[in-house]
Short mmCIF file of N, CA, C and O in Angstrom, two decimals:
data_model
loop_
_atom_site.label_atom_id
_atom_site.label_comp_id
_atom_site.label_asym_id
_atom_site.label_seq_id
_atom_site.Cartn_x
_atom_site.Cartn_y
_atom_site.Cartn_z
N ALA A 1 0.84 -1.19 0.00
CA ALA A 1 0.00 0.00 0.00
C ALA A 1 0.87 1.24 0.00
O ALA A 1 2.04 1.18 0.36
N LEU A 2 0.30 2.32 -0.39
CA LEU A 2 1.01 3.59 -0.39
C LEU A 2 0.92 4.21 0.99
O LEU A 2 0.07 5.04 1.26
N GLY A 3 1.78 3.80 1.86
CA GLY A 3 1.72 4.32 3.22
C GLY A 3 0.35 4.02 3.82
O GLY A 3 -0.24 2.99 3.56
N GLY A 4 -0.19 4.95 4.61
CA GLY A 4 -1.48 4.73 5.22
C GLY A 4 -2.59 5.49 4.55
O GLY A 4 -3.73 5.40 4.96
N GLU A 5 -2.26 6.25 3.50
CA GLU A 5 -3.26 7.13 2.90
C GLU A 5 -4.20 6.37 1.98
O GLU A 5 -3.80 5.51 1.22
N ILE A 6 -5.48 6.74 2.06
CA ILE A 6 -6.49 6.18 1.17
C ILE A 6 -6.98 7.31 0.28
O ILE A 6 -7.22 8.43 0.74
N ASN A 7 -7.16 7.02 -0.98
CA ASN A 7 -7.64 8.01 -1.95
C ASN A 7 -9.11 8.32 -1.67
O ASN A 7 -9.98 7.54 -1.99
N ASP A 8 -9.34 9.48 -1.07
CA ASP A 8 -10.70 9.95 -0.86
C ASP A 8 -10.83 11.37 -1.39
O ASP A 8 -11.53 12.20 -0.83
N VAL A 9 -10.14 11.63 -2.50
CA VAL A 9 -10.08 12.95 -3.11
C VAL A 9 -11.47 13.49 -3.42
O VAL A 9 -11.76 14.65 -3.19
N ALA A 10 -12.33 12.66 -3.94
CA ALA A 10 -13.65 13.12 -4.37
C ALA A 10 -14.74 12.71 -3.38
O ALA A 10 -15.88 12.49 -3.76
N GLY A 11 -14.40 12.57 -2.11
CA GLY A 11 -15.38 12.13 -1.12
C GLY A 11 -15.03 10.75 -0.61
O GLY A 11 -13.88 10.48 -0.31
N PRO A 12 -15.99 9.83 -0.56
CA PRO A 12 -15.69 8.49 -0.03
C PRO A 12 -14.66 7.75 -0.88
O PRO A 12 -14.51 8.01 -2.08
N ALA A 13 -13.97 6.81 -0.25
CA ALA A 13 -13.01 5.97 -0.96
C ALA A 13 -13.70 5.26 -2.13
O ALA A 13 -14.89 4.96 -2.08
N ILE A 14 -12.96 5.01 -3.18
CA ILE A 14 -13.44 4.37 -4.42
C ILE A 14 -14.68 5.10 -4.95
O ILE A 14 -15.59 4.50 -5.50
N GLN A 15 -14.71 6.40 -4.73
CA GLN A 15 -15.82 7.24 -5.20
C GLN A 15 -17.17 6.70 -4.73
O GLN A 15 -18.18 6.80 -5.41
N GLY A 16 -17.18 6.09 -3.54
CA GLY A 16 -18.42 5.60 -2.96
C GLY A 16 -18.78 4.18 -3.35
O GLY A 16 -19.83 3.68 -2.96
N TYR A 17 -17.92 3.51 -4.12
CA TYR A 17 -18.22 2.13 -4.51
C TYR A 17 -17.80 1.15 -3.42
O TYR A 17 -16.90 1.42 -2.63
N ASP A 18 -18.47 0.03 -3.37
CA ASP A 18 -18.30 -1.00 -2.35
C ASP A 18 -17.10 -1.88 -2.70
O ASP A 18 -17.14 -2.60 -3.71
N PRO A 19 -16.02 -1.87 -1.89
CA PRO A 19 -14.86 -2.69 -2.23
C PRO A 19 -15.13 -4.19 -2.15
O PRO A 19 -14.54 -4.96 -2.90
N VAL A 20 -16.05 -4.61 -1.30
CA VAL A 20 -16.34 -6.03 -1.14
C VAL A 20 -17.09 -6.56 -2.37
O VAL A 20 -16.87 -7.70 -2.80
N ALA A 21 -17.93 -5.73 -2.97
CA ALA A 21 -18.72 -6.17 -4.13
C ALA A 21 -17.85 -6.59 -5.30
O ALA A 21 -18.24 -7.47 -6.07
N TYR A 22 -16.68 -5.99 -5.45
CA TYR A 22 -15.78 -6.41 -6.54
C TYR A 22 -15.49 -7.91 -6.42
O TYR A 22 -15.36 -8.60 -7.43
N PHE A 23 -15.38 -8.39 -5.20
CA PHE A 23 -15.07 -9.79 -4.95
C PHE A 23 -16.32 -10.67 -4.95
O PHE A 23 -16.31 -11.76 -5.51
N THR A 24 -17.39 -10.20 -4.30
CA THR A 24 -18.57 -11.05 -4.12
C THR A 24 -19.53 -11.00 -5.30
O THR A 24 -20.12 -12.02 -5.65
N ALA A 25 -19.69 -9.83 -5.91
CA ALA A 25 -20.60 -9.70 -7.05
C ALA A 25 -19.85 -9.77 -8.38
O ALA A 25 -20.45 -9.93 -9.43
N GLY A 26 -18.52 -9.63 -8.32
CA GLY A 26 -17.72 -9.69 -9.52
C GLY A 26 -17.85 -8.45 -10.39
O GLY A 26 -17.55 -8.48 -11.58
N LYS A 27 -18.29 -7.35 -9.79
CA LYS A 27 -18.44 -6.09 -10.54
C LYS A 27 -18.56 -4.95 -9.56
O LYS A 27 -18.87 -5.16 -8.37
N PRO A 28 -18.34 -3.72 -10.03
CA PRO A 28 -18.50 -2.58 -9.14
C PRO A 28 -19.96 -2.40 -8.74
O PRO A 28 -20.86 -2.64 -9.54
N ALA A 29 -20.18 -2.01 -7.50
CA ALA A 29 -21.53 -1.72 -7.01
C ALA A 29 -21.45 -0.47 -6.14
O ALA A 29 -20.56 -0.35 -5.30
N ALA A 30 -22.37 0.44 -6.37
CA ALA A 30 -22.40 1.66 -5.57
C ALA A 30 -22.68 1.32 -4.12
O ALA A 30 -23.54 0.49 -3.82
N GLY A 31 -21.95 1.96 -3.23
CA GLY A 31 -22.20 1.80 -1.81
C GLY A 31 -23.29 2.76 -1.37
O GLY A 31 -23.67 3.67 -2.10
N SER A 32 -23.77 2.57 -0.17
CA SER A 32 -24.83 3.39 0.39
C SER A 32 -24.30 4.16 1.59
O SER A 32 -23.49 3.64 2.36
N ALA A 33 -24.77 5.39 1.74
CA ALA A 33 -24.40 6.17 2.93
C ALA A 33 -24.93 5.51 4.20
O ALA A 33 -24.50 5.85 5.30
N GLN A 34 -25.84 4.56 4.05
CA GLN A 34 -26.40 3.85 5.20
C GLN A 34 -25.40 2.83 5.77
O GLN A 34 -25.46 2.51 6.96
N PHE A 35 -24.50 2.32 4.93
CA PHE A 35 -23.55 1.28 5.35
C PHE A 35 -22.13 1.79 5.11
O PHE A 35 -21.63 1.74 3.98
N THR A 36 -21.50 2.28 6.16
CA THR A 36 -20.16 2.85 6.02
C THR A 36 -19.25 2.38 7.14
O THR A 36 -19.71 1.89 8.18
N THR A 37 -17.96 2.56 6.91
CA THR A 37 -16.97 2.39 7.98
C THR A 37 -15.78 3.26 7.63
O THR A 37 -15.55 3.60 6.47
N LEU A 38 -15.03 3.63 8.65
CA LEU A 38 -13.78 4.37 8.46
C LEU A 38 -12.64 3.38 8.43
O LEU A 38 -12.60 2.44 9.24
N TYR A 39 -11.72 3.58 7.51
CA TYR A 39 -10.53 2.74 7.42
C TYR A 39 -9.39 3.63 6.96
O TYR A 39 -9.49 4.29 5.92
N LYS A 40 -8.34 3.69 7.76
CA LYS A 40 -7.18 4.53 7.48
C LYS A 40 -7.59 5.96 7.16
O LYS A 40 -7.07 6.59 6.25
N GLY A 41 -8.58 6.45 7.89
CA GLY A 41 -8.98 7.84 7.77
C GLY A 41 -9.95 8.15 6.64
O GLY A 41 -10.37 9.29 6.48
N ALA A 42 -10.32 7.16 5.85
CA ALA A 42 -11.24 7.37 4.74
C ALA A 42 -12.55 6.64 5.01
O ALA A 42 -12.57 5.59 5.65
N THR A 43 -13.64 7.20 4.49
CA THR A 43 -14.95 6.56 4.60
C THR A 43 -15.15 5.61 3.43
O THR A 43 -15.01 6.02 2.27
N PHE A 44 -15.46 4.38 3.72
CA PHE A 44 -15.83 3.41 2.71
C PHE A 44 -17.33 3.19 2.80
O PHE A 44 -17.88 3.11 3.90
N ARG A 45 -17.97 3.07 1.66
CA ARG A 45 -19.40 2.77 1.60
C ARG A 45 -19.61 1.35 1.08
O ARG A 45 -18.80 0.85 0.29
N PHE A 46 -20.73 0.77 1.48
CA PHE A 46 -21.02 -0.62 1.12
C PHE A 46 -22.47 -0.75 0.67
O PHE A 46 -23.34 0.00 1.10
N ALA A 47 -22.72 -1.74 -0.18
CA ALA A 47 -24.06 -1.97 -0.70
C ALA A 47 -24.96 -2.64 0.34
O ALA A 47 -26.18 -2.58 0.22
N SER A 48 -24.35 -3.26 1.35
CA SER A 48 -25.14 -3.96 2.36
C SER A 48 -24.38 -3.98 3.69
O SER A 48 -23.15 -3.79 3.72
N ALA A 49 -25.12 -4.26 4.75
CA ALA A 49 -24.49 -4.41 6.06
C ALA A 49 -23.54 -5.61 6.06
O ALA A 49 -22.47 -5.57 6.67
N ALA A 50 -23.92 -6.66 5.34
CA ALA A 50 -23.07 -7.86 5.28
C ALA A 50 -21.71 -7.53 4.65
O ALA A 50 -20.67 -7.99 5.13
N ASN A 51 -21.73 -6.73 3.58
CA ASN A 51 -20.46 -6.35 2.94
C ASN A 51 -19.63 -5.48 3.88
O ASN A 51 -18.41 -5.65 3.97
N ARG A 52 -20.29 -4.55 4.57
CA ARG A 52 -19.57 -3.71 5.53
C ARG A 52 -18.93 -4.58 6.61
O ARG A 52 -17.76 -4.41 6.95
N ASP A 53 -19.67 -5.53 7.12
CA ASP A 53 -19.16 -6.38 8.19
C ASP A 53 -18.00 -7.25 7.70
O ASP A 53 -17.04 -7.46 8.43
N ALA A 54 -18.07 -7.72 6.45
CA ALA A 54 -16.97 -8.51 5.88
C ALA A 54 -15.71 -7.65 5.78
O ALA A 54 -14.61 -8.11 6.09
N PHE A 55 -15.88 -6.40 5.37
CA PHE A 55 -14.74 -5.49 5.25
C PHE A 55 -14.13 -5.21 6.63
O PHE A 55 -12.91 -5.27 6.80
N VAL A 56 -14.97 -4.91 7.60
CA VAL A 56 -14.49 -4.61 8.96
C VAL A 56 -13.72 -5.80 9.52
O VAL A 56 -12.69 -5.63 10.19
N ALA A 57 -14.16 -7.01 9.21
CA ALA A 57 -13.50 -8.22 9.71
C ALA A 57 -12.15 -8.47 9.03
O ALA A 57 -11.26 -9.06 9.65
N ALA A 58 -12.00 -8.02 7.78
CA ALA A 58 -10.76 -8.30 7.03
C ALA A 58 -10.48 -7.18 6.03
O ALA A 58 -10.50 -7.41 4.82
N PRO A 59 -10.20 -5.96 6.51
CA PRO A 59 -10.02 -4.85 5.57
C PRO A 59 -8.88 -5.05 4.58
O PRO A 59 -8.98 -4.64 3.42
N ASP A 60 -7.79 -5.69 5.01
CA ASP A 60 -6.67 -5.89 4.10
C ASP A 60 -7.02 -6.83 2.95
O ASP A 60 -6.38 -6.78 1.90
N LYS A 61 -8.03 -7.65 3.14
CA LYS A 61 -8.47 -8.56 2.08
C LYS A 61 -9.21 -7.80 0.99
O LYS A 61 -9.12 -8.15 -0.19
N TYR A 62 -9.95 -6.75 1.36
CA TYR A 62 -10.83 -6.07 0.42
C TYR A 62 -10.38 -4.68 -0.01
O TYR A 62 -10.80 -4.20 -1.07
N ALA A 63 -9.59 -4.01 0.79
CA ALA A 63 -9.19 -2.64 0.46
C ALA A 63 -8.38 -2.63 -0.83
O ALA A 63 -7.58 -3.54 -1.09
N PRO A 64 -8.57 -1.62 -1.66
CA PRO A 64 -7.81 -1.55 -2.91
C PRO A 64 -6.33 -1.33 -2.64
O PRO A 64 -5.96 -0.71 -1.63
N GLN A 65 -5.52 -1.84 -3.52
CA GLN A 65 -4.08 -1.69 -3.40
C GLN A 65 -3.68 -0.23 -3.68
O GLN A 65 -4.41 0.51 -4.34
N TYR A 66 -2.53 0.15 -3.17
CA TYR A 66 -1.94 1.48 -3.39
C TYR A 66 -2.88 2.59 -2.93
O TYR A 66 -3.00 3.64 -3.56
N GLY A 67 -3.57 2.33 -1.83
CA GLY A 67 -4.43 3.34 -1.25
C GLY A 67 -5.63 3.71 -2.10
O GLY A 67 -6.29 4.71 -1.84
N GLY A 68 -5.93 2.90 -3.09
CA GLY A 68 -7.06 3.20 -3.97
C GLY A 68 -6.72 4.16 -5.09
O GLY A 68 -7.58 4.56 -5.86
N PHE A 69 -5.43 4.50 -5.21
CA PHE A 69 -5.00 5.29 -6.37
C PHE A 69 -4.76 4.34 -7.54
O PHE A 69 -4.69 3.12 -7.37
N CYS A 70 -4.63 4.91 -8.73
CA CYS A 70 -4.41 4.09 -9.92
C CYS A 70 -3.15 3.24 -9.77
O CYS A 70 -2.06 3.77 -9.52
N ALA A 71 -3.29 1.94 -9.94
CA ALA A 71 -2.16 1.02 -9.80
C ALA A 71 -1.12 1.25 -10.90
O ALA A 71 0.09 1.16 -10.65
N TYR A 72 -1.57 1.55 -12.10
CA TYR A 72 -0.65 1.83 -13.21
C TYR A 72 0.14 3.10 -12.90
O TYR A 72 1.35 3.17 -13.12
N GLY A 73 -0.54 4.11 -12.36
CA GLY A 73 0.13 5.34 -11.97
C GLY A 73 1.16 5.08 -10.88
O GLY A 73 2.27 5.61 -10.93
N ALA A 74 0.80 4.26 -9.89
CA ALA A 74 1.74 3.94 -8.82
C ALA A 74 2.99 3.28 -9.39
O ALA A 74 4.11 3.56 -8.96
N ALA A 75 2.81 2.43 -10.40
CA ALA A 75 3.95 1.78 -11.04
C ALA A 75 4.83 2.82 -11.75
O ALA A 75 6.05 2.67 -11.84
N GLY A 76 4.20 3.88 -12.24
CA GLY A 76 4.94 4.94 -12.92
C GLY A 76 5.50 5.99 -11.97
O GLY A 76 6.15 6.94 -12.39
N GLY A 77 5.20 5.84 -10.68
CA GLY A 77 5.77 6.73 -9.69
C GLY A 77 4.92 7.93 -9.35
O GLY A 77 5.42 8.92 -8.83
N TYR A 78 3.63 7.88 -9.64
CA TYR A 78 2.76 9.02 -9.32
C TYR A 78 1.39 8.55 -8.86
O TYR A 78 1.00 7.41 -9.10
N LYS A 79 0.68 9.47 -8.19
CA LYS A 79 -0.69 9.21 -7.75
C LYS A 79 -1.64 9.69 -8.83
O LYS A 79 -1.47 10.76 -9.39
N ALA A 80 -2.67 8.90 -9.09
CA ALA A 80 -3.71 9.30 -10.04
C ALA A 80 -5.05 8.80 -9.53
O ALA A 80 -5.14 7.76 -8.88
N VAL A 81 -6.10 9.57 -9.83
CA VAL A 81 -7.45 9.18 -9.46
C VAL A 81 -7.86 7.95 -10.27
O VAL A 81 -7.15 7.54 -11.19
N ILE A 82 -9.01 7.39 -9.96
CA ILE A 82 -9.44 6.14 -10.60
C ILE A 82 -10.86 6.26 -11.14
O ILE A 82 -11.61 7.16 -10.77
N ASP A 83 -11.18 5.32 -12.02
CA ASP A 83 -12.55 5.09 -12.48
C ASP A 83 -12.96 3.78 -11.82
O ASP A 83 -12.31 2.75 -12.04
N PRO A 84 -14.01 3.78 -10.98
CA PRO A 84 -14.38 2.54 -10.27
C PRO A 84 -14.66 1.35 -11.20
O PRO A 84 -14.59 0.21 -10.77
N ALA A 85 -14.98 1.62 -12.46
CA ALA A 85 -15.25 0.53 -13.41
C ALA A 85 -13.98 -0.06 -14.00
O ALA A 85 -14.02 -1.11 -14.62
N ALA A 86 -12.84 0.60 -13.81
CA ALA A 86 -11.57 0.12 -14.36
C ALA A 86 -10.82 -0.60 -13.24
O ALA A 86 -10.07 0.00 -12.48
N TYR A 87 -11.05 -1.89 -13.13
CA TYR A 87 -10.47 -2.65 -12.02
C TYR A 87 -10.07 -4.05 -12.48
O TYR A 87 -10.54 -4.56 -13.49
N THR A 88 -9.19 -4.65 -11.70
CA THR A 88 -8.87 -6.06 -11.85
C THR A 88 -8.66 -6.64 -10.45
O THR A 88 -8.29 -5.92 -9.53
N ILE A 89 -8.94 -7.92 -10.33
CA ILE A 89 -8.58 -8.65 -9.12
C ILE A 89 -7.52 -9.65 -9.54
O ILE A 89 -7.76 -10.50 -10.40
N THR A 90 -6.35 -9.50 -8.96
CA THR A 90 -5.22 -10.35 -9.29
C THR A 90 -4.65 -10.91 -8.00
O THR A 90 -4.39 -10.15 -7.06
N ASN A 91 -4.48 -12.22 -7.95
CA ASN A 91 -3.96 -12.88 -6.76
C ASN A 91 -4.73 -12.44 -5.51
O ASN A 91 -4.14 -12.20 -4.45
N GLY A 92 -6.05 -12.30 -5.65
CA GLY A 92 -6.90 -11.98 -4.51
C GLY A 92 -6.83 -10.54 -4.04
O GLY A 92 -7.30 -10.24 -2.95
N LYS A 93 -6.26 -9.65 -4.85
CA LYS A 93 -6.14 -8.25 -4.47
C LYS A 93 -6.83 -7.37 -5.51
O LYS A 93 -6.80 -7.67 -6.70
N LEU A 94 -7.42 -6.27 -5.03
CA LEU A 94 -8.15 -5.33 -5.89
C LEU A 94 -7.21 -4.22 -6.36
O LEU A 94 -6.60 -3.53 -5.54
N TYR A 95 -7.12 -4.07 -7.68
CA TYR A 95 -6.32 -3.01 -8.30
C TYR A 95 -7.26 -2.13 -9.12
O TYR A 95 -8.06 -2.63 -9.91
N LEU A 96 -7.15 -0.82 -8.91
CA LEU A 96 -7.98 0.14 -9.63
C LEU A 96 -7.11 0.92 -10.61
O LEU A 96 -5.92 1.12 -10.37
N ASN A 97 -7.72 1.37 -11.70
CA ASN A 97 -7.00 2.14 -12.71
C ASN A 97 -7.71 3.44 -13.02
O ASN A 97 -8.91 3.60 -12.76
N TYR A 98 -6.98 4.34 -13.61
CA TYR A 98 -7.46 5.68 -13.97
C TYR A 98 -8.64 5.62 -14.93
O TYR A 98 -9.58 6.38 -14.82
N SER A 99 -8.56 4.71 -15.90
CA SER A 99 -9.60 4.58 -16.92
C SER A 99 -9.52 3.19 -17.53
O SER A 99 -8.55 2.46 -17.31
N THR A 100 -10.51 2.83 -18.33
CA THR A 100 -10.46 1.53 -19.00
C THR A 100 -9.34 1.53 -20.04
O THR A 100 -8.76 0.48 -20.31
N ARG A 101 -9.01 2.68 -20.61
CA ARG A 101 -7.88 2.75 -21.56
C ARG A 101 -6.57 2.43 -20.84
O ARG A 101 -5.77 1.62 -21.31
N VAL A 102 -6.36 3.05 -19.67
CA VAL A 102 -5.17 2.77 -18.88
C VAL A 102 -5.18 1.31 -18.42
O VAL A 102 -4.14 0.65 -18.38
N GLN A 103 -6.36 0.79 -18.12
CA GLN A 103 -6.47 -0.60 -17.68
C GLN A 103 -5.96 -1.55 -18.77
O GLN A 103 -5.34 -2.57 -18.45
N ARG A 104 -6.20 -1.22 -20.02
CA ARG A 104 -5.70 -2.08 -21.11
C ARG A 104 -4.17 -2.14 -21.06
O ARG A 104 -3.58 -3.20 -21.26
N SER A 105 -3.52 -1.02 -20.79
CA SER A 105 -2.06 -1.02 -20.64
C SER A 105 -1.65 -1.85 -19.43
O SER A 105 -0.71 -2.65 -19.49
N TRP A 106 -2.35 -1.64 -18.32
CA TRP A 106 -2.10 -2.39 -17.08
C TRP A 106 -2.18 -3.89 -17.35
O TRP A 106 -1.36 -4.66 -16.88
N ASN A 107 -3.17 -4.30 -18.12
CA ASN A 107 -3.39 -5.73 -18.38
C ASN A 107 -2.30 -6.36 -19.25
O ASN A 107 -2.19 -7.57 -19.29
N GLN A 108 -1.50 -5.54 -19.92
CA GLN A 108 -0.41 -6.07 -20.76
C GLN A 108 0.66 -6.77 -19.91
O GLN A 108 1.31 -7.69 -20.38
N ASP A 109 0.87 -6.27 -18.68
CA ASP A 109 1.93 -6.83 -17.83
C ASP A 109 1.62 -6.56 -16.36
O ASP A 109 2.37 -5.86 -15.69
N GLN A 110 0.52 -7.10 -15.88
CA GLN A 110 0.12 -6.83 -14.51
C GLN A 110 1.21 -7.15 -13.49
O GLN A 110 1.50 -6.33 -12.62
N SER A 111 1.83 -8.32 -13.62
CA SER A 111 2.82 -8.70 -12.60
C SER A 111 4.01 -7.75 -12.62
O SER A 111 4.55 -7.40 -11.56
N GLY A 112 4.42 -7.31 -13.80
CA GLY A 112 5.52 -6.35 -13.89
C GLY A 112 5.15 -5.01 -13.27
O GLY A 112 5.94 -4.40 -12.54
N TYR A 113 3.93 -4.54 -13.56
CA TYR A 113 3.48 -3.26 -13.00
C TYR A 113 3.30 -3.36 -11.49
O TYR A 113 3.60 -2.41 -10.76
N ILE A 114 2.81 -4.49 -11.01
CA ILE A 114 2.64 -4.67 -9.56
C ILE A 114 4.01 -4.60 -8.88
O ILE A 114 4.17 -3.93 -7.85
N ALA A 115 5.00 -5.27 -9.45
CA ALA A 115 6.35 -5.23 -8.87
C ALA A 115 6.88 -3.80 -8.85
O ALA A 115 7.46 -3.35 -7.84
N LYS A 116 6.68 -3.06 -9.94
CA LYS A 116 7.14 -1.66 -9.99
C LYS A 116 6.40 -0.81 -8.96
O LYS A 116 7.01 0.00 -8.26
N ALA A 117 5.09 -0.97 -8.87
CA ALA A 117 4.29 -0.18 -7.93
C ALA A 117 4.68 -0.50 -6.49
O ALA A 117 4.74 0.41 -5.65
N ASP A 118 4.95 -1.77 -6.21
CA ASP A 118 5.37 -2.14 -4.86
C ASP A 118 6.69 -1.46 -4.50
O ASP A 118 6.88 -1.02 -3.37
N ARG A 119 7.61 -1.36 -5.48
CA ARG A 119 8.89 -0.68 -5.24
C ARG A 119 8.69 0.82 -5.09
O ARG A 119 9.35 1.47 -4.28
N GLN A 120 7.80 1.40 -5.88
CA GLN A 120 7.58 2.86 -5.88
C GLN A 120 6.79 3.32 -4.67
O GLN A 120 6.83 4.50 -4.33
N GLY A 121 6.03 2.43 -4.06
CA GLY A 121 5.08 2.78 -3.01
C GLY A 121 5.52 3.83 -2.02
O GLY A 121 4.84 4.84 -1.85
N PRO A 122 6.65 3.65 -1.34
CA PRO A 122 7.03 4.63 -0.33
C PRO A 122 7.22 6.05 -0.87
O PRO A 122 6.79 7.01 -0.25
N SER A 123 7.83 6.19 -2.05
CA SER A 123 8.05 7.53 -2.59
C SER A 123 6.74 8.13 -3.11
O SER A 123 6.50 9.33 -2.98
N VAL A 124 5.88 7.32 -3.68
CA VAL A 124 4.60 7.80 -4.19
C VAL A 124 3.70 8.22 -3.02
O VAL A 124 2.98 9.21 -3.10
N ALA A 125 3.76 7.49 -1.94
CA ALA A 125 2.89 7.77 -0.78
C ALA A 125 3.09 9.17 -0.23
O ALA A 125 2.16 9.77 0.29
N THR A 126 4.29 9.70 -0.36
CA THR A 126 4.57 11.02 0.21
C THR A 126 4.24 12.17 -0.71
O THR A 126 4.34 13.33 -0.33
N GLN A 127 3.83 11.89 -1.94
CA GLN A 127 3.51 12.95 -2.90
C GLN A 127 2.18 13.62 -2.55
O GLN A 127 1.22 12.98 -2.19
N ASP A 128 2.18 14.94 -2.69
CA ASP A 128 0.94 15.70 -2.49
C ASP A 128 0.14 15.80 -3.78
O ASP A 128 -1.07 15.82 -3.77
N LYS A 129 0.85 15.88 -4.91
CA LYS A 129 0.17 16.08 -6.20
C LYS A 129 -0.56 14.81 -6.61
O LYS A 129 -0.01 13.71 -6.50
N ILE A 130 -1.79 14.99 -7.07
CA ILE A 130 -2.59 13.85 -7.56
C ILE A 130 -3.03 14.18 -8.98
O ILE A 130 -3.61 15.23 -9.24
N ASN A 131 -2.70 13.29 -9.91
CA ASN A 131 -3.08 13.49 -11.31
C ASN A 131 -4.55 13.16 -11.48
O ASN A 131 -5.01 12.11 -11.07
N ARG A 132 -5.26 14.08 -12.12
CA ARG A 132 -6.71 13.90 -12.31
C ARG A 132 -7.04 13.72 -13.76
O ARG A 132 -6.45 14.25 -14.61
#
């Protein structure tokens, strides 16, 4: 992860989408203001109480990698916002991307980009600038 920071630039983390739904429903699902929890200083929303409870029980299992910033951007050494529809689950982890176009690049070499992003993490985490 990128330090302890979670991308909540535009309000709730993942722009209000439910991180558990990516795993359980296999697609993005809007969260509800009725079902929320705080994690690393950011508000996460969930489509159901069950999803919220699953997240609370195992946040590291469901929280997006790199603080919810674009994984491709993290590999390139910068923070970027995401499109909740541009995602992949690889080795049981949720990776978000800036756009579906960027996701196509990400999909060319996910393992290589993950290794780069893991190395870049500490320096990217301290950046204030976020690419939009």
